[in-house]
Coordinates of C-alpha atoms and ligand atoms in Angstrom, one line a residue:
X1 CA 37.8 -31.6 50.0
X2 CA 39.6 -33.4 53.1
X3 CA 43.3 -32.5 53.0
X4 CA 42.7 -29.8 50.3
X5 CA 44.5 -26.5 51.8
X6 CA 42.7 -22.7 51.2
X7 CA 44.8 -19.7 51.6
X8 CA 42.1 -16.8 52.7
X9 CA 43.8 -13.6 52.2
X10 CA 42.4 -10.6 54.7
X11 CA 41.1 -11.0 58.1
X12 CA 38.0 -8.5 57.7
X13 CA 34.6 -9.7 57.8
X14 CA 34.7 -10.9 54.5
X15 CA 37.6 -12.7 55.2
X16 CA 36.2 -14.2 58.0
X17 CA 32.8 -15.4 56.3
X18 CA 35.3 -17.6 54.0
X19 CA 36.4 -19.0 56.7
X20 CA 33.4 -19.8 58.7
X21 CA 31.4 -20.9 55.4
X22 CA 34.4 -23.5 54.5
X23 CA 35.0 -24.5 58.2
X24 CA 31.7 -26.3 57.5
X25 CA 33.8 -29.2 55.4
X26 CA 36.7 -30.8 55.5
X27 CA 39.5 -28.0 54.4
X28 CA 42.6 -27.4 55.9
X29 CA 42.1 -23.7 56.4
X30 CA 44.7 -20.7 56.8
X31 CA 44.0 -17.2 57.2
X32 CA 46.7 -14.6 56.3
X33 CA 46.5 -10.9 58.0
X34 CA 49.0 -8.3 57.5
X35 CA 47.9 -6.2 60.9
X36 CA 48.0 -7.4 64.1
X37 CA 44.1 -8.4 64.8
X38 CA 41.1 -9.2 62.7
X39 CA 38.3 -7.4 61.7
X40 CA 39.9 -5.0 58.9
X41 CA 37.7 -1.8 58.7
X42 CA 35.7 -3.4 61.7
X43 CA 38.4 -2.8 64.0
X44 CA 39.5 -1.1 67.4
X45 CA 42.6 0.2 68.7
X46 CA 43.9 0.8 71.9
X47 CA 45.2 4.1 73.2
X48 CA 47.4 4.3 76.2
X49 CA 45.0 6.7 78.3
X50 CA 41.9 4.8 77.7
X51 CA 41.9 0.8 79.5
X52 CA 39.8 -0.4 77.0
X53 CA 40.2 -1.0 73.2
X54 CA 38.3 1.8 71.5
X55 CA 36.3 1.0 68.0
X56 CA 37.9 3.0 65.2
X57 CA 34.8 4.1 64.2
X58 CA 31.0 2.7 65.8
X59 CA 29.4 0.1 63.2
X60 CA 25.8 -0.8 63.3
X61 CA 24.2 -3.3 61.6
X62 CA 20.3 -3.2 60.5
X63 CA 17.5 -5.9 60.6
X64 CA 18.1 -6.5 57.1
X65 CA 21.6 -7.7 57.2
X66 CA 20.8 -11.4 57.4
X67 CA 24.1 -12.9 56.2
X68 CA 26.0 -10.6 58.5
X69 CA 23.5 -11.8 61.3
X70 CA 23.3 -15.1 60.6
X71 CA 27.4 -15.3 60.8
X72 CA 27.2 -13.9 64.1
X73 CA 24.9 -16.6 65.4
X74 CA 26.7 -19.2 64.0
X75 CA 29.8 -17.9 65.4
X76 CA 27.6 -17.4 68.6
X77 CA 28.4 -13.6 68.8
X78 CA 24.6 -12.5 69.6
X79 CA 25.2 -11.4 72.8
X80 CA 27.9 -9.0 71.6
X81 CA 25.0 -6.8 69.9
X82 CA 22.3 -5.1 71.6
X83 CA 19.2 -4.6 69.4
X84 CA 17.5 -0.9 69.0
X85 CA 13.9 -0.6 68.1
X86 CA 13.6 2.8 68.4
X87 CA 15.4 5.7 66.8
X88 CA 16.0 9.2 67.7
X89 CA 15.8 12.1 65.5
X90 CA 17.1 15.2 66.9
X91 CA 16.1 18.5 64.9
X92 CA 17.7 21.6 65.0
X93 CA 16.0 23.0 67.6
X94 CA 17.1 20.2 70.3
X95 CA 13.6 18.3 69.7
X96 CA 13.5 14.7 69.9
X97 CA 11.5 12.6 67.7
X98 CA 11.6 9.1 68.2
X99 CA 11.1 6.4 65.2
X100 CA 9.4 3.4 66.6
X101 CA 7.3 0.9 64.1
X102 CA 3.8 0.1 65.3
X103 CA 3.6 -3.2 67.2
X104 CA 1.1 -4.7 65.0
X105 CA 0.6 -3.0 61.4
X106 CA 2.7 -5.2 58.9
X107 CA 5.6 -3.5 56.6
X108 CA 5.3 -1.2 54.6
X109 CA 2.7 0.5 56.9
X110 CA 4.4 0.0 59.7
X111 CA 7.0 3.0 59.8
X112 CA 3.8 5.3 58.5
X113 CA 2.8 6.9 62.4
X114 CA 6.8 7.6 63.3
X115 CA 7.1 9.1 59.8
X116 CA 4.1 11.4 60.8
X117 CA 5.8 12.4 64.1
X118 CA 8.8 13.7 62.2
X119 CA 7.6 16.8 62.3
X120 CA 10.4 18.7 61.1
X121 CA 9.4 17.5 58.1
X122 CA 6.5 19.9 56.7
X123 CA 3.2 18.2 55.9
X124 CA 3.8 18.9 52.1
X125 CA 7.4 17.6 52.6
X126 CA 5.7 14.4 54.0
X127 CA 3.2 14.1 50.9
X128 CA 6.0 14.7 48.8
X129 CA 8.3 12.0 50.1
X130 CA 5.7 9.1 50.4
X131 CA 4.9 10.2 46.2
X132 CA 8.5 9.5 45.6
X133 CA 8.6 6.7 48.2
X134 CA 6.0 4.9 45.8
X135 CA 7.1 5.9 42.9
X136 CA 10.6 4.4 43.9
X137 CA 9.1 0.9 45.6
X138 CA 8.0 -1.0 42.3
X139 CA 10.9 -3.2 40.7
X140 CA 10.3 -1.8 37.2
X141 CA 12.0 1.6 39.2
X142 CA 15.4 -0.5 39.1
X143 CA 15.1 -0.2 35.2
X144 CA 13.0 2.9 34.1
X145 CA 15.9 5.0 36.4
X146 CA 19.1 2.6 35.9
X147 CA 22.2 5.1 35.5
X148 CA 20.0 8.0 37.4
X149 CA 22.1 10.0 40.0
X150 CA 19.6 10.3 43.3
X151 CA 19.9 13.9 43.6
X152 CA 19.0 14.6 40.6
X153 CA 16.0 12.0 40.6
X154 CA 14.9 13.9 43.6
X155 CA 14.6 16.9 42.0
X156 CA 12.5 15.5 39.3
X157 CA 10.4 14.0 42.2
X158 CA 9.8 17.7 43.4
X159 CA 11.4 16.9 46.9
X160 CA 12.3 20.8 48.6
X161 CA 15.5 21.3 49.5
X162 CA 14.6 20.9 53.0
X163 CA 13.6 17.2 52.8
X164 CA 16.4 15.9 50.5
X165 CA 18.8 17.5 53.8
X166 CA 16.4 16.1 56.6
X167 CA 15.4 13.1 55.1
X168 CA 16.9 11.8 52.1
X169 CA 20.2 12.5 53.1
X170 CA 20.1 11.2 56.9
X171 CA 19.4 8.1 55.6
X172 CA 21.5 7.7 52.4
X173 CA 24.5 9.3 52.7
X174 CA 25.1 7.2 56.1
X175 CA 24.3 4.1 53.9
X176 CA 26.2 4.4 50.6
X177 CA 28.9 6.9 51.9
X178 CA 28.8 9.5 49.6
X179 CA 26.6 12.7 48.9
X180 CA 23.5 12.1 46.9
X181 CA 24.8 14.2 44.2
X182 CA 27.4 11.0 43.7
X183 CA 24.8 7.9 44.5
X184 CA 23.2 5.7 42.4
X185 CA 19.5 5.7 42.2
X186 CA 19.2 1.9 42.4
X187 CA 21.9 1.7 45.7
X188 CA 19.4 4.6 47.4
X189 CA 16.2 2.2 46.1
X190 CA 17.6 -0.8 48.0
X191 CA 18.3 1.7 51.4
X192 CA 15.0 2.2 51.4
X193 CA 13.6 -1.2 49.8
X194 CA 15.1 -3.5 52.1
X195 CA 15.5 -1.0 54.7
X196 CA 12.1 0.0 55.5
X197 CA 9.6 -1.4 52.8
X198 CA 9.7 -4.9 53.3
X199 CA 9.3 -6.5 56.5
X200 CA 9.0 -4.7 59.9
X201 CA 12.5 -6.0 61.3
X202 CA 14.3 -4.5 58.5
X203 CA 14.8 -1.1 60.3
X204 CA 16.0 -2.2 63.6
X205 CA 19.7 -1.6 64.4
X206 CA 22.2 -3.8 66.1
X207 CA 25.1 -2.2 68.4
X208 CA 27.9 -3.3 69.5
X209 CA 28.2 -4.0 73.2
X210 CA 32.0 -4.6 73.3
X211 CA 34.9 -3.5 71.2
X212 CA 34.7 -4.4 67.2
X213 CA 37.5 -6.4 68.4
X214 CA 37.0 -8.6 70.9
X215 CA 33.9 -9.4 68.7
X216 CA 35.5 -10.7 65.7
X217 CA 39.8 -10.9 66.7
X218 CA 39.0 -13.0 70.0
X219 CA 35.6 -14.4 69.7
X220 CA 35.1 -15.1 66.0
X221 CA 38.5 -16.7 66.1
X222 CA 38.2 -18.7 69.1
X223 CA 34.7 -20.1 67.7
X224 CA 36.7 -20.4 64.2
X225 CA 40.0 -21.7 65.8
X226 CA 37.6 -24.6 67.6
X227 CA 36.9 -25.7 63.9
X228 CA 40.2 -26.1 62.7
X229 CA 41.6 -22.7 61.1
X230 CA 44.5 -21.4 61.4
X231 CA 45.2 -17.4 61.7
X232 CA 48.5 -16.0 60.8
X233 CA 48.4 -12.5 61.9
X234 CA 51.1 -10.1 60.6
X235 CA 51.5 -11.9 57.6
X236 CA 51.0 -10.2 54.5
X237 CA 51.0 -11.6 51.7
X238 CA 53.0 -10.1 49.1
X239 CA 51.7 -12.2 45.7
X240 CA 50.4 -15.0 44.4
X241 CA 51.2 -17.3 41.7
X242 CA 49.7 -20.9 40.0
X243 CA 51.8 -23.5 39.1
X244 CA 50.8 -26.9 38.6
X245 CA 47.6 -26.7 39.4
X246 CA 48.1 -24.7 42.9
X247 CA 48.5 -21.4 44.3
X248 CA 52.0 -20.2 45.3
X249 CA 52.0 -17.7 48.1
X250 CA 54.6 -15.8 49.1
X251 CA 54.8 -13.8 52.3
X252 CA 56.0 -10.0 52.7
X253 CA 58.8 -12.0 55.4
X254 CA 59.8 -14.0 52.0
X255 CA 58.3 -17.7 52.8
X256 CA 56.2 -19.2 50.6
X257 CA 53.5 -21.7 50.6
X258 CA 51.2 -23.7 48.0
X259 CA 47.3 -24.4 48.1
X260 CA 44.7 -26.1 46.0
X261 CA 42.4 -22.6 46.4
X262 CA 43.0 -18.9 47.1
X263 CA 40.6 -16.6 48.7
X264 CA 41.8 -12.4 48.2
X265 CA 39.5 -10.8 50.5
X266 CA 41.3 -7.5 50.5
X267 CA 40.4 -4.0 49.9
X268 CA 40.0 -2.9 46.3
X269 CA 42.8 -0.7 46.3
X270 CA 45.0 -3.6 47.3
X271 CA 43.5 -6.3 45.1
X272 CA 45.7 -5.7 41.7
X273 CA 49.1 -6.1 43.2
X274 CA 48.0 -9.3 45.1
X275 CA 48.3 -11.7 41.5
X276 CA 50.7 -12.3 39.3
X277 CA 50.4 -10.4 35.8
X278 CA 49.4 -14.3 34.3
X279 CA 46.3 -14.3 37.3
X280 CA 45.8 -11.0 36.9
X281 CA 44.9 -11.2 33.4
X282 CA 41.9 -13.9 34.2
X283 CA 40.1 -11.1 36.1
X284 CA 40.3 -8.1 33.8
X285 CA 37.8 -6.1 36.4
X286 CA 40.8 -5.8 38.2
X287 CA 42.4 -3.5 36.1
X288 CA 39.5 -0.8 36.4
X289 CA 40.0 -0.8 40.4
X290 CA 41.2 2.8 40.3
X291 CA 37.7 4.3 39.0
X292 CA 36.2 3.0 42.1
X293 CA 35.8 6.4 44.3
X294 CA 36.5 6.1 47.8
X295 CA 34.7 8.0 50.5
X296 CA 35.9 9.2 54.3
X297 CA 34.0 8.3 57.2
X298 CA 34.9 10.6 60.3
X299 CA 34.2 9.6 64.2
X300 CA 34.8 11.6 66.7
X301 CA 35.1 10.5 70.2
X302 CA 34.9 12.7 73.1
X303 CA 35.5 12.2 77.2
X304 CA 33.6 14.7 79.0
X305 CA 33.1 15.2 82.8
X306 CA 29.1 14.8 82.7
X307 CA 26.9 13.3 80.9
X308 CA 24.9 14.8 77.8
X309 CA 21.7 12.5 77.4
X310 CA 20.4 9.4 78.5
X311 CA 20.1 8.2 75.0
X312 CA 21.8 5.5 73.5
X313 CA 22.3 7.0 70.4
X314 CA 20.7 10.1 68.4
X315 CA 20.4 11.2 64.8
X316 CA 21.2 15.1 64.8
X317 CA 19.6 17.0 62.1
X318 CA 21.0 20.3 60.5
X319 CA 24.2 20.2 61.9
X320 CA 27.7 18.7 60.8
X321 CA 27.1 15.7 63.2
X322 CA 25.2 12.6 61.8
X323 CA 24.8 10.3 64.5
X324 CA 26.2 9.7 68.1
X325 CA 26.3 7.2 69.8
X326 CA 26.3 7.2 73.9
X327 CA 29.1 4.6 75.5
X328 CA 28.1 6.1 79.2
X329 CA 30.5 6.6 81.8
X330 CA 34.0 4.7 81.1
X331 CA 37.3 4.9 83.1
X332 CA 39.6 7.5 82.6
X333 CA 42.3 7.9 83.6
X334 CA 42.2 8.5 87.2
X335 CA 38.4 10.0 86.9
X336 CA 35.2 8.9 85.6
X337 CA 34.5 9.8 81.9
X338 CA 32.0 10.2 79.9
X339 CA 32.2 8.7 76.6
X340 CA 30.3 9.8 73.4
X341 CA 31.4 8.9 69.9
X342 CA 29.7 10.9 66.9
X343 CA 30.3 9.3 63.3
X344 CA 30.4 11.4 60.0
X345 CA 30.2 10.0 57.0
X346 CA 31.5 11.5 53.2
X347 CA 33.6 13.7 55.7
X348 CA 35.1 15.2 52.6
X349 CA 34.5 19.1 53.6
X350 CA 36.6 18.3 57.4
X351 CA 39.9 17.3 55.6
X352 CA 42.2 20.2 56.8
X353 CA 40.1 20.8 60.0
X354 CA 42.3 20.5 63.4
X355 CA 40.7 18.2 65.4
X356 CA 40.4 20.2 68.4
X357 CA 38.7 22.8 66.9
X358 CA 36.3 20.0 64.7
X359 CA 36.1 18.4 68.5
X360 CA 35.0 21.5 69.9
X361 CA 32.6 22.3 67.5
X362 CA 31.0 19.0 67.8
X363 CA 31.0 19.1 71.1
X364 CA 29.0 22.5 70.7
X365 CA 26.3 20.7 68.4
X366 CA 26.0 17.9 71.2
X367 CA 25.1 20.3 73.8
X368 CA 22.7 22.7 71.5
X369 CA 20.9 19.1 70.8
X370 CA 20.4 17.6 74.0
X371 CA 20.6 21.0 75.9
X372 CA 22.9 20.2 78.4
X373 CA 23.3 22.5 81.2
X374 CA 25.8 23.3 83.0
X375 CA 27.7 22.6 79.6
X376 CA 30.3 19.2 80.1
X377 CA 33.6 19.8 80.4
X378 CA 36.1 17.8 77.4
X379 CA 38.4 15.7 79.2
X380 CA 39.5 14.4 75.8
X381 CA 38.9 13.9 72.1
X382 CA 40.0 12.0 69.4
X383 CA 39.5 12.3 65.6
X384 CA 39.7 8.9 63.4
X385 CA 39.8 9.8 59.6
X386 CA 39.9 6.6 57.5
X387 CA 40.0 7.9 54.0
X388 CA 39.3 5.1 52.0
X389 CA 36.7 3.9 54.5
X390 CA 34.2 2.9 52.3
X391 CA 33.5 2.9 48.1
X392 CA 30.9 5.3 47.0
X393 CA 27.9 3.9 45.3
X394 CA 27.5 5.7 42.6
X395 CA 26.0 4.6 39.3
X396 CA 29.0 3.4 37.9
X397 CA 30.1 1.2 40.7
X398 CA 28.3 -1.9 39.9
X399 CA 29.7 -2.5 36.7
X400 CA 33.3 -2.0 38.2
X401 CA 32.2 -4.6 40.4
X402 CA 33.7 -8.3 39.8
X403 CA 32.0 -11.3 40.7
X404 CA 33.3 -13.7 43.4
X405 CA 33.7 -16.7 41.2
X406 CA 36.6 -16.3 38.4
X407 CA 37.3 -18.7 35.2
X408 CA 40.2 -20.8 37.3
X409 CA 38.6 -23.4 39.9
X410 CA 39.8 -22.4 43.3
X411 CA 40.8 -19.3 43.0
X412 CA 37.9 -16.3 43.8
X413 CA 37.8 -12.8 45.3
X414 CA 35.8 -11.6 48.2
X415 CA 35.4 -8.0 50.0
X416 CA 32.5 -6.1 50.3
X417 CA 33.8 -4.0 47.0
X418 CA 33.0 -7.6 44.8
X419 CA 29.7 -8.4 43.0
X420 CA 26.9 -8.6 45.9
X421 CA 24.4 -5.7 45.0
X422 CA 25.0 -4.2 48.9
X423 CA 27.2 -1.3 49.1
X424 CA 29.8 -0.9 51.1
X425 CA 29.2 -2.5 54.6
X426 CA 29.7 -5.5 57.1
X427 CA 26.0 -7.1 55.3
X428 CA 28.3 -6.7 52.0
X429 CA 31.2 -7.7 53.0
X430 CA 29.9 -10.9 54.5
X431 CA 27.7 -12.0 51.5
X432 CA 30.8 -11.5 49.3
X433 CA 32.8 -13.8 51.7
X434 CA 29.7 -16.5 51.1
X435 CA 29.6 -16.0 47.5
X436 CA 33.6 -16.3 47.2
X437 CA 32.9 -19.7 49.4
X438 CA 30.1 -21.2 46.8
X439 CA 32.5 -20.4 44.2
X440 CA 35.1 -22.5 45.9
X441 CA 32.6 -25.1 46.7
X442 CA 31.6 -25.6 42.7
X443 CA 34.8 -27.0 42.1
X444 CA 34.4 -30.0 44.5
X445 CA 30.8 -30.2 43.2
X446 CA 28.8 -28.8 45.9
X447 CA 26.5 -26.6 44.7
X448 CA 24.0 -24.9 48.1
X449 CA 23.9 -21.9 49.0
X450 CA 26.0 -21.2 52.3
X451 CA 25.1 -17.8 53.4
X452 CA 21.3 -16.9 54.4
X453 CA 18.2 -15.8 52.7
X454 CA 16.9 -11.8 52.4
X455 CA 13.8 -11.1 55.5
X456 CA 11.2 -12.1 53.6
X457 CA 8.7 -9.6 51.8
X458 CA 5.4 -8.6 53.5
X459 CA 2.8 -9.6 52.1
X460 CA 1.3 -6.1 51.7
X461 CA 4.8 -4.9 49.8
X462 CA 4.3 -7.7 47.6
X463 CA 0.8 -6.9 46.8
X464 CA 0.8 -3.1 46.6
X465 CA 4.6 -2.8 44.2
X466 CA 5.5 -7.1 43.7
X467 CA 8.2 -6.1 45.5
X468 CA 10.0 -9.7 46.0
X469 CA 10.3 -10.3 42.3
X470 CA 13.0 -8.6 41.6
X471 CA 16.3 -10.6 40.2
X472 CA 17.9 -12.5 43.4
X473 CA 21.5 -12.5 43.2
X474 CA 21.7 -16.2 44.6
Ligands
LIG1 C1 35.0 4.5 59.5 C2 34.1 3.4 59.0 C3 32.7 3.3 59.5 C4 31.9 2.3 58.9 N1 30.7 2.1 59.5 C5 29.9 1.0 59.1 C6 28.7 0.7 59.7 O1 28.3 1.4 60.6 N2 28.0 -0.4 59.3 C7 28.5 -1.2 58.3 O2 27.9 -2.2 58.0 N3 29.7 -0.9 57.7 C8 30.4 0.1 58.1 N4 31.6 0.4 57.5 C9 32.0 -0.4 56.3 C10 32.6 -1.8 56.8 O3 33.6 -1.6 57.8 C11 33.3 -2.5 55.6 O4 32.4 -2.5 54.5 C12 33.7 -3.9 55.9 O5 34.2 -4.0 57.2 C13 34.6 -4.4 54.9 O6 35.1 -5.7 55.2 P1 36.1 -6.4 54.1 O7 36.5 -7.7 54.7 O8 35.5 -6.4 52.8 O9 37.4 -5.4 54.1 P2 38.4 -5.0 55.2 O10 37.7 -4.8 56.5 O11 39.1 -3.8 54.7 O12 39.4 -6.2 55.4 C14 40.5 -6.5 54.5 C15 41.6 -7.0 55.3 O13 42.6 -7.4 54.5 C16 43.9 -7.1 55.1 N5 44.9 -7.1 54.0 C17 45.0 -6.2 53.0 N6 46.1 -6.5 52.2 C18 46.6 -7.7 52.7 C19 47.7 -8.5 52.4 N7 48.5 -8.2 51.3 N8 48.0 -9.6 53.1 C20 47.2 -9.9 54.2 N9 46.2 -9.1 54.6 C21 45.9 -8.1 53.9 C22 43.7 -5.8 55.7 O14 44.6 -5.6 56.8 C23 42.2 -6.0 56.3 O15 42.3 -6.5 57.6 C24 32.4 1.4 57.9 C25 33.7 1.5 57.5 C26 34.6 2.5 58.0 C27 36.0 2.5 57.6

């Protein structure tokens, strides 16, 4: 490997688990970018009111996204992330209900009191979900409802109308970006599989205590830079060709450069033109890219004069809202501001919607929840649309999905669209960027896994559904 170059294409998190995975040996590493900063999706931007960089939309990761964790402790990025135990549920009558695991009963069981306290949920509606919680749980599930659309398995499952809005969708549509009409049975299964039946961490979510990007544009790359690669920001790559036995890249400025291995760790949409029509043709997924159905993510940020709640973030059911997420009190402008960003995701129905009126509105649902009185003024508001923000799963998707590996040593795609079984996320995103490293690593013989295992299964989930059994994509 020593002296062997790698051109990674795409400075998003799966761009940047390449890196970190092959920084581990003795490459000579290069990262292209075509924006200024890293991070891709992940990112932040900086409007000239605000001093600090704002996120372009509020990520959270969960307990269960050990790849995406484990890069950030071997990039040493922990502190960047504060960890949330406890959830808040608002309902539509401005009622908190927190969701808290007990401290000592193990997974599954463990969620079962916080469920009971959700009590905008009927009793029936309980019974009803925990039935098609169990019936969902066993592995066989994967096969007996394989090409199932969740809505409609939901239905069959007898779940009312009022817990497939207050429960099913909360968590799903959030997760796989897209209405449950559109998912997949077996992407809504894993939600909830590795979400909250198999090991008591799983549920937990990590925030972001900085911007998106001084996490992964100044501290990932420092910690990456100390190990030897190189970022080229604002350098997109226009296509890529082999000759010889290497890669020929050539740059949108019209320089070109050859490797031993290439990396594409772009979004889907921008895969295809990346290769030559002779590369191209080794990865025939790539020509069923368009079917892939992109879904909008909407966040909202608003500056008000007071503050709305003391929470750090909240759930809001019944309303257009889906979560929000409390920043506290920021500078602004020559005042104090109070900073509240509220993410929406399939935001399909607010294309066309002016964003002071979708900003007022929201605004409206935020003090209806938290019933805050005298109501806050809006100092500000911004809407962030990004309409390919993530693909939806739906049951189609995974065989659109290529793997990482492809036929020609040294070349392999990444991104959180590619082969990993996750949808759409930083968790995917990173495990593609480990697989797309293994498959680099075969070809010089080295054949261990680089990323990190799933939490493992309770022992209870294994016992009650085998759950643990089921086919392990590593
Ligand atoms: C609004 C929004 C909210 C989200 N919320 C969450 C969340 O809460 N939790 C979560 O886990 N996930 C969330 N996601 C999903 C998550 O952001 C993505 O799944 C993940 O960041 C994708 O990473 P990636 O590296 O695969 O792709 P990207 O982040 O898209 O990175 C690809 C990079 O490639 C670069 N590029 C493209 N073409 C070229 C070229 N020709 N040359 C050089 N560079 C190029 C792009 O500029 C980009 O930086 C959200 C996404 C969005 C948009």
């Amino acid at each position: 490997m020593r002296g062997q170059r790698v051109a990674i294409v795409g400075g998003g998190l799966a761009g940047i688990a390449v890196a970190e995975a092959l920084s581990r040996f003795p490459f000579e590493i290069h990262l292209f970018e075509a924006k200024r900063s890293l991070g891709g999706r992940a990112g932040a931007y900086q409007d000239p009111d605000h001093p600090s960089l704002i996120d372009r939309c509020q990520h959270v990761a969960m307990g269960c996204c050990t790849n995406f964790l484990g890069l950030c402790q071997r990039l040493e990025l922990e502190e960047c992330f504060r960890r949330d135990t406890r959830l808040h549920f608002i309902d539509g009558d401005g009622k908190a209900h927190p969701f808290e695991a007990s401290s000592w009963l193990p997974a599954p069981i463990h969620l079962a009191g916080a469920f009971r306290r959700q009590t905008y949920l009927s009793k029936p509606d309980q019974k009803r979900i925990a039935a098609a919680l169990w019936e969902m749980a066993p592995p066989s599930a994967v096969e007996k409802y394989a090409g199932r659309k969740m809505h409609d398995w939901l239905i069959e499952q007898l779940q009312s109308e009022a817990s497939i809005r207050r429960f099913w969708e909360i968590v799903l549509v959030s997760a796989l970006g897209a209405p449950l009409t559109e998912v997949s049975f077996v992407a809504a299964r894993k939600v909830f599989v590795d979400g909250f039946l198999r090991h008591r961490r799983a549920y937990q979510i990590y925030v972001p205590r900085i911007p998106l990007q001084d996490i992964f544009d100044v501290q990932a790359a420092q910690r990456l830079g100390e190990r030897g690669v190189r970022f080229h920001r604002q350098s997109p790559v226009r296509q890529v060709a082999y000759f010889n036995s290497r890669f020929n890249v050539r740059f949108g400025q019209g320089s070109e450069a050859t490797f031993e291995n290439f990396i594409a760790a772009v979004p889907w949409h921008q895969s295809p033109k990346l290769f030559s029509p002779i590369l191209k043709n080794l990865m025939p997924k790539l020509d069923n890219v368009d079917e892939i159905d992109s879904s909008p993510i909407s966040s909202v940020h608003l500056w008000l004069d007071r503050p709305l709640t003391k929470l750090p973030h909240a759930v809001l059911l019944d309303r257009t809202s889906q979560w929000v997420f409390n920043h506290g009190a920021r500078q602004f402008k020559q005042t104090t501001g109070h900073y509240y960003q509220v993410v929406i995701s399939a935001s399909h129905d607010l294309a066309g919607v002016k964003h002071e009126e979708l900003s007022r509105h929201i605004l409206g649902e935020l003090v209806g929840a938290f019933g805050s009185q005298p109501a806050p003024y809006l100092l500000d508001y911004q809407v962030v649309t990004e309409k390919q923000a993530v693909f939806a799963a739906t049951p189609s998707m995974e065989g659109l999905r290529p793997t990482q590996g492809t036929i020609l040593p040294g070349l392999a795609l990444a991104g959180d669209w590619t082969k990993t079984g996750w949808p759409s996320t930083m968790e995917g995103a990173v495990r593609s960027g480990y697989l797309a490293a293994e498959a680099i690593l075969r070809k010089y013989d080295y054949h261990e896994p680089v990323g990190d295992a799933d939490l493992p299964v309770s022992l209870l989930s294994r016992m009650l559904w085998g759950l643990g059994k089921e086919e392990r994509l590593r």
